[in-house]
PDB file of C-alpha atoms in Angstrom:
ATOM      1  CA  MET A1037     144.221 359.283 -14.708  1.00  0.00           C
ATOM      2  CA  ALA A1038     143.822 363.149 -15.223  1.00  0.00           C
ATOM      3  CA  PHE A1039     143.243 364.656 -11.919  1.00  0.00           C
ATOM      4  CA  LEU A1040     143.870 368.245 -13.135  1.00  0.00           C
ATOM      5  CA  LEU A1041     147.003 368.662 -11.057  1.00  0.00           C
ATOM      6  CA  HIS A1042     150.180 370.080 -12.059  1.00  0.00           C
ATOM      7  CA  ASN A1043     153.369 367.880 -11.720  1.00  0.00           C
ATOM      8  CA  ARG A1044     156.037 369.085  -9.581  1.00  0.00           C
ATOM      9  CA  ASN A1045     159.723 369.162 -10.421  1.00  0.00           C
ATOM     10  CA  LYS A1046     160.533 367.704  -7.111  1.00  0.00           C
ATOM     11  CA  GLN A1047     158.885 364.707  -5.700  1.00  0.00           C
ATOM     12  CA  SER A1048     157.333 364.905  -2.404  1.00  0.00           C
ATOM     13  CA  GLY A1049     159.148 361.826  -1.498  1.00  0.00           C
ATOM     14  CA  SER A1050     160.201 358.234  -2.937  1.00  0.00           C
ATOM     15  CA  ASP A1051     158.918 355.819  -0.430  1.00  0.00           C
ATOM     16  CA  GLU A1052     156.475 352.826  -0.148  1.00  0.00           C
ATOM     17  CA  ASP A1053     153.830 355.170   1.171  1.00  0.00           C
ATOM     18  CA  ALA A1054     153.528 356.867  -2.035  1.00  0.00           C
ATOM     19  CA  PHE A1055     152.706 353.422  -3.784  1.00  0.00           C
ATOM     20  CA  GLU A1056     150.275 352.686  -1.088  1.00  0.00           C
ATOM     21  CA  SER A1057     148.600 356.125  -1.713  1.00  0.00           C
ATOM     22  CA  MET A1058     148.499 355.511  -5.528  1.00  0.00           C
ATOM     23  CA  TYR A1059     146.480 352.258  -4.840  1.00  0.00           C
ATOM     24  CA  GLN A1060     144.137 354.026  -2.367  1.00  0.00           C
ATOM     25  CA  LEU A1061     143.524 356.438  -4.863  1.00  0.00           C
ATOM     26  CA  HIS A1062     143.044 354.247  -7.771  1.00  0.00           C
ATOM     27  CA  THR A1063     140.739 351.803  -5.745  1.00  0.00           C
ATOM     28  CA  ALA A1064     138.577 354.852  -4.715  1.00  0.00           C
ATOM     29  CA  SER A1065     138.474 356.145  -8.147  1.00  0.00           C
ATOM     30  CA  SER A1066     137.339 352.677  -9.618  1.00  0.00           C
ATOM     31  CA  THR A1067     134.878 351.805  -7.025  1.00  0.00           C
ATOM     32  CA  ILE A1068     133.224 354.121  -4.670  1.00  0.00           C
ATOM     33  CA  CYS A1069     134.049 357.288  -6.466  1.00  0.00           C
ATOM     34  CA  ALA A1070     133.379 355.705 -10.063  1.00  0.00           C
ATOM     35  CA  ALA A1071     130.516 358.001 -10.839  1.00  0.00           C
ATOM     36  CA  PRO A1072     132.417 361.226 -10.079  1.00  0.00           C
ATOM     37  CA  TYR A1073     135.318 359.945 -11.741  1.00  0.00           C
ATOM     38  CA  ARG A1074     133.452 359.101 -15.020  1.00  0.00           C
ATOM     39  CA  ILE A1075     132.055 362.592 -14.985  1.00  0.00           C
ATOM     40  CA  LEU A1076     135.455 364.031 -14.505  1.00  0.00           C
ATOM     41  CA  GLN A1077     136.661 362.123 -17.532  1.00  0.00           C
ATOM     42  CA  THR A1078     133.836 363.107 -19.703  1.00  0.00           C
ATOM     43  CA  GLN A1079     132.492 366.621 -18.633  1.00  0.00           C
ATOM     44  CA  SER A1080     135.803 368.217 -17.467  1.00  0.00           C
ATOM     45  CA  ALA A1081     135.990 370.009 -20.916  1.00  0.00           C
ATOM     46  CA  PRO A1082     132.485 370.123 -22.299  1.00  0.00           C
ATOM     47  CA  ARG A1083     131.825 371.117 -25.845  1.00  0.00           C
ATOM     48  CA  GLY A1084     129.233 374.022 -26.681  1.00  0.00           C
ATOM     49  CA  GLY A1085     127.778 376.465 -24.285  1.00  0.00           C
ATOM     50  CA  SER A1086     129.241 379.918 -23.219  1.00  0.00           C
ATOM     51  CA  GLU A1087     132.767 380.095 -21.547  1.00  0.00           C
ATOM     52  CA  ASP A1088     131.224 380.667 -18.133  1.00  0.00           C
ATOM     53  CA  GLU A1089     129.195 377.482 -18.582  1.00  0.00           C
ATOM     54  CA  GLN A1090     132.125 375.433 -19.641  1.00  0.00           C
ATOM     55  CA  ILE A1091     134.141 376.833 -16.764  1.00  0.00           C
ATOM     56  CA  ALA A1092     131.468 375.852 -14.365  1.00  0.00           C
ATOM     57  CA  ALA A1093     131.133 372.430 -15.588  1.00  0.00           C
ATOM     58  CA  LYS A1094     134.737 371.888 -15.202  1.00  0.00           C
ATOM     59  CA  LEU A1095     134.804 373.251 -11.826  1.00  0.00           C
ATOM     60  CA  PHE A1096     131.864 370.935 -10.917  1.00  0.00           C
ATOM     61  CA  SER A1097     133.263 367.723 -12.179  1.00  0.00           C
ATOM     62  CA  THR A1098     136.491 368.472 -10.591  1.00  0.00           C
ATOM     63  CA  GLY A1099     134.649 369.261  -7.164  1.00  0.00           C
ATOM     64  CA  TYR A1100     132.510 366.272  -7.420  1.00  0.00           C
ATOM     65  CA  PHE A1101     135.367 363.803  -7.900  1.00  0.00           C
ATOM     66  CA  HIS A1102     137.911 365.726  -5.329  1.00  0.00           C
ATOM     67  CA  SER A1103     134.921 365.930  -2.643  1.00  0.00           C
ATOM     68  CA  CYS A1104     134.344 362.222  -3.206  1.00  0.00           C
ATOM     69  CA  LEU A1105     138.203 361.481  -2.498  1.00  0.00           C
ATOM     70  CA  ASP A1106     138.192 363.633   0.419  1.00  0.00           C
ATOM     71  CA  ASN A1107     135.329 362.098   1.991  1.00  0.00           C
ATOM     72  CA  ALA A1108     136.886 358.637   1.463  1.00  0.00           C
ATOM     73  CA  PHE A1109     140.251 359.408   2.679  1.00  0.00           C
ATOM     74  CA  LYS A1110     138.671 360.841   5.961  1.00  0.00           C
ATOM     75  CA  LYS A1111     136.293 358.037   6.414  1.00  0.00           C
ATOM     76  CA  TYR A1112     138.944 355.480   5.987  1.00  0.00           C
ATOM     77  CA  ASP A1113     141.660 357.259   7.744  1.00  0.00           C
ATOM     78  CA  LEU A1114     143.834 357.703   4.919  1.00  0.00           C
ATOM     79  CA  TYR A1115     145.580 360.865   5.520  1.00  0.00           C
ATOM     80  CA  LYS A1116     149.008 360.301   7.039  1.00  0.00           C
ATOM     81  CA  SER A1117     149.734 364.030   8.102  1.00  0.00           C
ATOM     82  CA  SER A1118     149.080 364.523  11.946  1.00  0.00           C
ATOM     83  CA  LYS A1119     148.214 368.146  10.887  1.00  0.00           C
ATOM     84  CA  ALA A1120     145.618 367.025   8.760  1.00  0.00           C
ATOM     85  CA  LYS A1121     144.174 364.498  11.246  1.00  0.00           C
ATOM     86  CA  THR A1122     144.055 367.313  14.044  1.00  0.00           C
ATOM     87  CA  LEU A1123     142.804 370.300  11.904  1.00  0.00           C
ATOM     88  CA  TRP A1124     140.542 368.960   9.128  1.00  0.00           C
ATOM     89  CA  GLN A1125     137.533 368.929  11.397  1.00  0.00           C
ATOM     90  CA  GLU A1126     138.242 372.546  12.393  1.00  0.00           C
ATOM     91  CA  LYS A1127     138.542 373.888   8.868  1.00  0.00           C
ATOM     92  CA  GLU A1128     136.226 371.989   6.648  1.00  0.00           C
ATOM     93  CA  CYS A1129     136.687 372.639   2.928  1.00  0.00           C
ATOM     94  CA  TYR A1130     135.196 370.232   0.391  1.00  0.00           C
ATOM     95  CA  PRO A1131     131.368 369.684   0.713  1.00  0.00           C
ATOM     96  CA  ASP A1132     129.857 366.552   1.442  1.00  0.00           C
ATOM     97  CA  ILE A1133     128.857 364.657  -1.754  1.00  0.00           C
ATOM     98  CA  THR A1134     126.226 362.383  -0.426  1.00  0.00           C
ATOM     99  CA  GLU A1135     123.288 364.704  -1.503  1.00  0.00           C
ATOM    100  CA  VAL A1136     124.716 365.749  -4.716  1.00  0.00           C
ATOM    101  CA  ASN A1137     125.537 361.862  -5.611  1.00  0.00           C
ATOM    102  CA  GLU A1138     122.018 361.143  -5.127  1.00  0.00           C
ATOM    103  CA  ILE A1139     121.040 364.161  -7.673  1.00  0.00           C
ATOM    104  CA  VAL A1140     123.516 362.962 -10.209  1.00  0.00           C
ATOM    105  CA  ILE A1141     122.416 359.448 -10.226  1.00  0.00           C
ATOM    106  CA  LYS A1142     118.770 360.673 -10.476  1.00  0.00           C
ATOM    107  CA  GLN A1143     119.566 362.828 -13.418  1.00  0.00           C
ATOM    108  CA  THR A1144     121.482 360.103 -15.097  1.00  0.00           C
ATOM    109  CA  LEU A1145     118.581 357.542 -14.885  1.00  0.00           C
ATOM    110  CA  ARG A1146     116.261 360.598 -15.868  1.00  0.00           C
ATOM    111  CA  ALA A1147     118.341 361.240 -18.884  1.00  0.00           C
ATOM    112  CA  GLY A1148     117.796 357.701 -20.001  1.00  0.00           C
ATOM    113  CA  ASN A1149     113.923 357.628 -19.547  1.00  0.00           C
ATOM    114  CA  LYS A1150     112.262 358.341 -22.966  1.00  0.00           C
ATOM    115  CA  ASN A1151     109.014 359.420 -21.263  1.00  0.00           C
ATOM    116  CA  LYS A1152     109.680 362.938 -20.257  1.00  0.00           C
ATOM    117  CA  LYS A1153     106.232 363.247 -18.993  1.00  0.00           C
ATOM    118  CA  ASP A1154     107.524 361.567 -15.697  1.00  0.00           C
ATOM    119  CA  ASN A1155     109.836 364.505 -14.938  1.00  0.00           C
ATOM    120  CA  ASN A1156     108.964 366.764 -12.327  1.00  0.00           C
ATOM    121  CA  PRO A1157     110.055 370.554 -13.029  1.00  0.00           C
ATOM    122  CA  GLU A1158     109.772 371.581  -9.289  1.00  0.00           C
ATOM    123  CA  GLU A1159     112.103 368.712  -8.278  1.00  0.00           C
ATOM    124  CA  GLU A1160     114.562 369.433 -11.089  1.00  0.00           C
ATOM    125  CA  LYS A1161     114.630 373.207 -10.057  1.00  0.00           C
ATOM    126  CA  ASP A1162     115.282 372.316  -6.337  1.00  0.00           C
ATOM    127  CA  GLU A1163     118.074 369.704  -7.673  1.00  0.00           C
ATOM    128  CA  ASN A1164     119.665 372.378  -9.784  1.00  0.00           C
ATOM    129  CA  GLN A1165     119.662 374.840  -6.783  1.00  0.00           C
ATOM    130  CA  LYS A1166     121.507 372.175  -4.597  1.00  0.00           C
ATOM    131  CA  LEU A1167     124.060 371.626  -7.262  1.00  0.00           C
ATOM    132  CA  GLY A1168     124.575 375.278  -7.537  1.00  0.00           C
ATOM    133  CA  GLN A1169     125.212 375.520  -3.838  1.00  0.00           C
ATOM    134  CA  PHE A1170     127.655 372.578  -4.112  1.00  0.00           C
ATOM    135  CA  LEU A1171     129.526 374.335  -6.806  1.00  0.00           C
ATOM    136  CA  GLN A1172     129.672 377.764  -4.762  1.00  0.00           C
ATOM    137  CA  GLU A1173     131.024 375.664  -1.733  1.00  0.00           C
ATOM    138  CA  PHE A1174     133.632 374.108  -3.834  1.00  0.00           C
ATOM    139  CA  SER A1175     134.566 377.406  -5.357  1.00  0.00           C
ATOM    140  CA  ILE A1176     135.192 378.958  -1.976  1.00  0.00           C
ATOM    141  CA  CYS A1177     137.261 375.762  -1.016  1.00  0.00           C
ATOM    142  CA  TYR A1178     139.363 376.127  -4.529  1.00  0.00           C
ATOM    143  CA  GLN A1179     140.042 379.769  -4.050  1.00  0.00           C
ATOM    144  CA  GLN A1180     141.279 379.373  -0.455  1.00  0.00           C
ATOM    145  CA  LYS A1181     144.103 377.292   0.674  1.00  0.00           C
ATOM    146  CA  ARG A1182     142.313 375.712   3.338  1.00  0.00           C
ATOM    147  CA  ILE A1183     143.827 372.666   5.185  1.00  0.00           C
ATOM    148  CA  THR A1184     141.790 369.872   3.458  1.00  0.00           C
ATOM    149  CA  ARG A1185     142.429 371.249  -0.042  1.00  0.00           C
ATOM    150  CA  GLY A1186     146.105 371.282   0.686  1.00  0.00           C
ATOM    151  CA  VAL A1187     146.259 367.818   2.204  1.00  0.00           C
ATOM    152  CA  LEU A1188     144.357 366.355  -0.539  1.00  0.00           C
ATOM    153  CA  GLU A1189     146.504 367.798  -3.170  1.00  0.00           C
ATOM    154  CA  ASP A1190     149.625 366.754  -1.455  1.00  0.00           C
ATOM    155  CA  LYS A1191     148.512 363.203  -1.134  1.00  0.00           C
ATOM    156  CA  LEU A1192     147.463 363.015  -4.831  1.00  0.00           C
ATOM    157  CA  LYS A1193     150.837 364.769  -6.022  1.00  0.00           C
ATOM    158  CA  HIS A1194     152.744 362.334  -3.933  1.00  0.00           C
ATOM    159  CA  ALA A1195     150.853 359.270  -5.078  1.00  0.00           C
ATOM    160  CA  MET A1196     150.823 359.972  -8.756  1.00  0.00           C
ATOM    161  CA  ASN A1197     154.235 361.726  -9.317  1.00  0.00           C
ATOM    162  CA  SER A1198     156.557 359.361  -7.243  1.00  0.00           C
ATOM    163  CA  LYS A1199     158.622 356.919  -9.459  1.00  0.00           C
ATOM    164  CA  PHE A1200     157.297 353.338  -9.525  1.00  0.00           C
ATOM    165  CA  TYR A1201     160.811 351.966  -9.772  1.00  0.00           C
ATOM    166  CA  GLU A1202     161.597 353.748  -6.592  1.00  0.00           C
ATOM    167  CA  THR A1203     158.397 353.224  -4.685  1.00  0.00           C
ATOM    168  CA  GLY A1204     157.075 349.934  -5.856  1.00  0.00           C
ATOM    169  CA  PRO A1205     157.889 346.458  -4.051  1.00  0.00           C
ATOM    170  CA  LYS A1206     161.243 345.380  -5.073  1.00  0.00           C
ATOM    171  CA  GLU A1207     160.334 341.700  -5.457  1.00  0.00           C
ATOM    172  CA  TRP A1208     157.317 342.776  -7.839  1.00  0.00           C
ATOM    173  CA  ILE A1209     159.657 344.993  -9.840  1.00  0.00           C
ATOM    174  CA  ASN A1210     162.333 342.413 -10.284  1.00  0.00           C
ATOM    175  CA  LYS A1211     160.176 339.659 -11.263  1.00  0.00           C
ATOM    176  CA  LEU A1212     158.621 342.125 -13.921  1.00  0.00           C
ATOM    177  CA  ASP A1213     161.891 343.060 -15.315  1.00  0.00           C
ATOM    178  CA  GLU A1214     162.971 339.393 -15.537  1.00  0.00           C
ATOM    179  CA  ILE A1215     159.851 338.135 -17.291  1.00  0.00           C
ATOM    180  CA  SER A1216     159.641 341.220 -19.729  1.00  0.00           C
ATOM    181  CA  LYS A1217     163.085 339.764 -21.309  1.00  0.00           C
ATOM    182  CA  LEU A1218     160.877 337.002 -22.920  1.00  0.00           C
ATOM    183  CA  ASP A1219     160.252 337.258 -26.625  1.00  0.00           C
ATOM    184  CA  LYS A1220     156.585 337.893 -25.609  1.00  0.00           C
ATOM    185  CA  ASP A1221     154.000 338.187 -23.108  1.00  0.00           C
ATOM    186  CA  LEU A1222     153.950 335.243 -20.562  1.00  0.00           C
ATOM    187  CA  VAL A1223     150.316 334.587 -21.298  1.00  0.00           C
ATOM    188  CA  TYR A1224     151.389 333.001 -24.531  1.00  0.00           C
ATOM    189  CA  TYR A1225     153.519 330.430 -22.679  1.00  0.00           C
ATOM    190  CA  PRO A1226     150.930 328.118 -21.372  1.00  0.00           C
ATOM    191  CA  LYS A1227     153.237 325.982 -19.161  1.00  0.00           C
ATOM    192  CA  THR A1228     154.998 328.812 -17.483  1.00  0.00           C
ATOM    193  CA  LYS A1229     151.642 330.770 -17.203  1.00  0.00           C
ATOM    194  CA  LYS A1230     149.937 328.042 -15.452  1.00  0.00           C
ATOM    195  CA  GLU A1231     153.081 327.543 -13.015  1.00  0.00           C
ATOM    196  CA  LEU A1232     152.843 331.253 -12.197  1.00  0.00           C
ATOM    197  CA  LEU A1233     148.879 331.240 -11.324  1.00  0.00           C
ATOM    198  CA  GLU A1234     149.047 327.951  -9.445  1.00  0.00           C
ATOM    199  CA  THR A1235     152.071 328.373  -7.306  1.00  0.00           C
ATOM    200  CA  THR A1236     151.867 328.979  -3.668  1.00  0.00           C
ATOM    201  CA  ASP A1237     155.574 330.004  -3.362  1.00  0.00           C
ATOM    202  CA  SER A1238     156.004 333.875  -3.130  1.00  0.00           C
ATOM    203  CA  GLN A1239     159.574 333.591  -4.481  1.00  0.00           C
ATOM    204  CA  LEU A1240     158.049 332.482  -7.809  1.00  0.00           C
ATOM    205  CA  ASN A1241     155.084 334.772  -7.704  1.00  0.00           C
ATOM    206  CA  PRO A1242     155.509 337.931  -5.524  1.00  0.00           C
ATOM    207  CA  CYS A1243     151.961 338.870  -5.965  1.00  0.00           C
ATOM    208  CA  LEU A1244     150.860 336.482  -3.461  1.00  0.00           C
ATOM    209  CA  LYS A1245     151.790 338.733  -0.542  1.00  0.00           C
ATOM    210  CA  PHE A1246     148.692 341.158  -2.014  1.00  0.00           C
ATOM    211  CA  SER A1247     146.247 338.206  -2.446  1.00  0.00           C
ATOM    212  CA  GLY A1248     142.704 339.562  -2.002  1.00  0.00           C
ATOM    213  CA  SER A1249     139.185 338.710  -3.192  1.00  0.00           C
ATOM    214  CA  ALA A1250     137.085 341.925  -2.874  1.00  0.00           C
ATOM    215  CA  ASP A1251     134.518 343.158  -5.440  1.00  0.00           C
ATOM    216  CA  LEU A1252     136.146 345.911  -7.421  1.00  0.00           C
ATOM    217  CA  SER A1253     133.180 346.591  -9.531  1.00  0.00           C
ATOM    218  CA  PRO A1254     132.091 350.404  -9.782  1.00  0.00           C
ATOM    219  CA  ARG A1255     129.618 351.327  -6.789  1.00  0.00           C
ATOM    220  CA  VAL A1256     127.514 353.680  -8.886  1.00  0.00           C
ATOM    221  CA  GLU A1257     124.051 352.412  -7.865  1.00  0.00           C
ATOM    222  CA  LEU A1258     124.174 353.439  -4.319  1.00  0.00           C
ATOM    223  CA  SER A1259     123.620 357.007  -3.012  1.00  0.00           C
ATOM    224  CA  THR A1260     125.159 356.252   0.321  1.00  0.00           C
ATOM    225  CA  ILE A1261     128.212 354.316  -0.831  1.00  0.00           C
ATOM    226  CA  MET A1262     130.698 354.914   1.658  1.00  0.00           C
ATOM    227  CA  GLN A1263     128.365 354.100   4.587  1.00  0.00           C
ATOM    228  CA  SER A1264     127.804 350.724   2.796  1.00  0.00           C
ATOM    229  CA  VAL A1265     131.578 350.128   2.489  1.00  0.00           C
ATOM    230  CA  PRO A1266     133.393 349.464   5.730  1.00  0.00           C
ATOM    231  CA  LYS A1267     137.121 350.193   6.260  1.00  0.00           C
ATOM    232  CA  SER A1268     138.079 346.555   6.445  1.00  0.00           C
ATOM    233  CA  GLU A1269     136.306 345.933   2.921  1.00  0.00           C
ATOM    234  CA  PHE A1270     137.891 349.044   1.515  1.00  0.00           C
ATOM    235  CA  ASP A1271     141.394 347.783   2.777  1.00  0.00           C
ATOM    236  CA  GLU A1272     140.564 344.351   1.150  1.00  0.00           C
ATOM    237  CA  MET A1273     139.765 346.102  -2.200  1.00  0.00           C
ATOM    238  CA  ILE A1274     143.040 347.908  -2.190  1.00  0.00           C
ATOM    239  CA  ARG A1275     144.960 344.506  -1.691  1.00  0.00           C
ATOM    240  CA  THR A1276     142.937 343.033  -4.452  1.00  0.00           C
ATOM    241  CA  MET A1277     143.586 345.881  -6.801  1.00  0.00           C
ATOM    242  CA  LYS A1278     147.326 345.540  -6.315  1.00  0.00           C
ATOM    243  CA  PHE A1279     147.202 341.687  -6.471  1.00  0.00           C
ATOM    244  CA  SER A1280     145.179 341.883  -9.914  1.00  0.00           C
ATOM    245  CA  HIS A1281     147.618 344.503 -11.264  1.00  0.00           C
ATOM    246  CA  CYS A1282     150.576 342.480 -10.069  1.00  0.00           C
ATOM    247  CA  GLN A1283     149.400 339.372 -11.808  1.00  0.00           C
ATOM    248  CA  ILE A1284     148.634 341.156 -15.037  1.00  0.00           C
ATOM    249  CA  SER A1285     152.026 343.077 -14.970  1.00  0.00           C
ATOM    250  CA  LEU A1286     153.679 339.617 -14.803  1.00  0.00           C
ATOM    251  CA  LEU A1287     151.586 337.870 -17.352  1.00  0.00           C
ATOM    252  CA  CYS A1288     151.687 340.874 -19.793  1.00  0.00           C
ATOM    253  CA  ALA A1289     155.231 342.172 -18.901  1.00  0.00           C
ATOM    254  CA  LYS A1290     156.329 342.508 -22.508  1.00  0.00           C
ATOM    255  CA  SER A1291     153.283 344.815 -23.450  1.00  0.00           C
ATOM    256  CA  LEU A1292     153.560 346.802 -20.076  1.00  0.00           C
ATOM    257  CA  LYS A1293     157.148 347.652 -20.479  1.00  0.00           C
ATOM    258  CA  ASN A1294     156.259 348.767 -24.004  1.00  0.00           C
ATOM    259  CA  CYS A1295     153.752 350.960 -22.800  1.00  0.00           C
ATOM    260  CA  MET A1296     155.967 352.432 -20.050  1.00  0.00           C
ATOM    261  CA  SER A1297     158.464 352.972 -22.568  1.00  0.00           C
ATOM    262  CA  LYS A1298     156.279 355.592 -24.282  1.00  0.00           C
ATOM    263  CA  PHE A1299     156.863 357.862 -21.461  1.00  0.00           C
ATOM    264  CA  ASN A1300     159.728 360.097 -20.331  1.00  0.00           C
ATOM    265  CA  ASN A1301     161.673 359.651 -23.688  1.00  0.00           C
ATOM    266  CA  GLY A1302     161.875 355.862 -23.281  1.00  0.00           C
ATOM    267  CA  LYS A1303     163.348 356.105 -19.782  1.00  0.00           C
ATOM    268  CA  ILE A1304     161.339 353.355 -18.006  1.00  0.00           C
ATOM    269  CA  SER A1305     163.163 353.943 -14.555  1.00  0.00           C
ATOM    270  CA  ASN A1306     161.477 357.314 -14.729  1.00  0.00           C
ATOM    271  CA  VAL A1307     157.802 356.230 -15.108  1.00  0.00           C
ATOM    272  CA  ASN A1308     155.837 357.439 -12.224  1.00  0.00           C
ATOM    273  CA  ASN A1309     153.056 355.544 -10.523  1.00  0.00           C
ATOM    274  CA  GLN A1310     150.253 357.319 -12.393  1.00  0.00           C
ATOM    275  CA  GLN A1311     151.885 356.401 -15.824  1.00  0.00           C
ATOM    276  CA  PHE A1312     152.290 352.920 -14.460  1.00  0.00           C
ATOM    277  CA  VAL A1313     148.683 352.582 -13.576  1.00  0.00           C
ATOM    278  CA  GLN A1314     147.650 354.146 -16.983  1.00  0.00           C
ATOM    279  CA  CYS A1315     149.361 351.451 -18.772  1.00  0.00           C
ATOM    280  CA  PHE A1316     146.910 348.976 -17.885  1.00  0.00           C
ATOM    281  CA  GLN A1317     144.378 350.755 -20.273  1.00  0.00           C
ATOM    282  CA  ASP A1318     146.958 350.439 -23.222  1.00  0.00           C
ATOM    283  CA  PRO A1319     145.333 348.607 -26.260  1.00  0.00           C
ATOM    284  CA  SER A1320     148.155 346.217 -26.226  1.00  0.00           C
ATOM    285  CA  VAL A1321     148.010 345.322 -22.662  1.00  0.00           C
ATOM    286  CA  ILE A1322     144.155 345.016 -22.676  1.00  0.00           C
ATOM    287  CA  GLN A1323     144.714 342.643 -25.490  1.00  0.00           C
ATOM    288  CA  CYS A1324     146.933 340.610 -23.472  1.00  0.00           C
ATOM    289  CA  ILE A1325     144.488 340.704 -20.419  1.00  0.00           C
ATOM    290  CA  ASN A1326     141.772 339.332 -22.668  1.00  0.00           C
ATOM    291  CA  LYS A1327     144.153 336.229 -23.198  1.00  0.00           C
ATOM    292  CA  ILE A1328     144.523 335.519 -19.462  1.00  0.00           C
ATOM    293  CA  GLN A1329     141.498 333.431 -18.913  1.00  0.00           C
TER     294      GLN A1329
END
């Protein structure tokens, strides 16, 4: 994930909270913030247009995504800092994305409509004014080190930059290392694969401690997404995401470790949480995932 943040030479801490924060972040960006994250990926560095237009587009896509995350972290009480909990209401920074989300979804649907006669110029003008206001509010936030910006950046850096081998659950890591010593991915050993998937013994499958069954599909069709996802459901989504990644990491351990070796001059122990999650999009890992069913 490219969150437009600089790495820090010194980690903000190596503890289980960093790993939990990574899955809070990854779950949010994959589900309730899927639309802003998609725009961040596709429009953060647009081609064409003037330099000012490119800067504005990049700033908007970053602001849209960060505002979504900030709203989610507040709603689900995911900021750990006591300072954040007491001060963010007094020093609001990121604008609310609800109205902007509605506009972006409308514009996306409109772009796919071949009948341009249905478009309303006045409505589009009003939408563009609101998007401009959102961009202005985010620009003010971005230029000033206000409380919510600082807290959000600290949480993202802590989540992404902390090392997987220092923050991840030891039982998970030990099992991953053990299985990765096989000649090929576990998914290609039918009997052993079946035993792992069907066991109820957490000693044999450490993923069972994360077991969850929430819907992890992108929530891009709703304009009031966070209002429709209560905290209990979001917590279940985080557990489900960890359970899914844990299962995949064991069944595709060889491919996953090969991907991890591409970072940090091959020093897998230095792979950070962001790089670990990124490896689930590696072509060889995806090929393995397709063999799981």
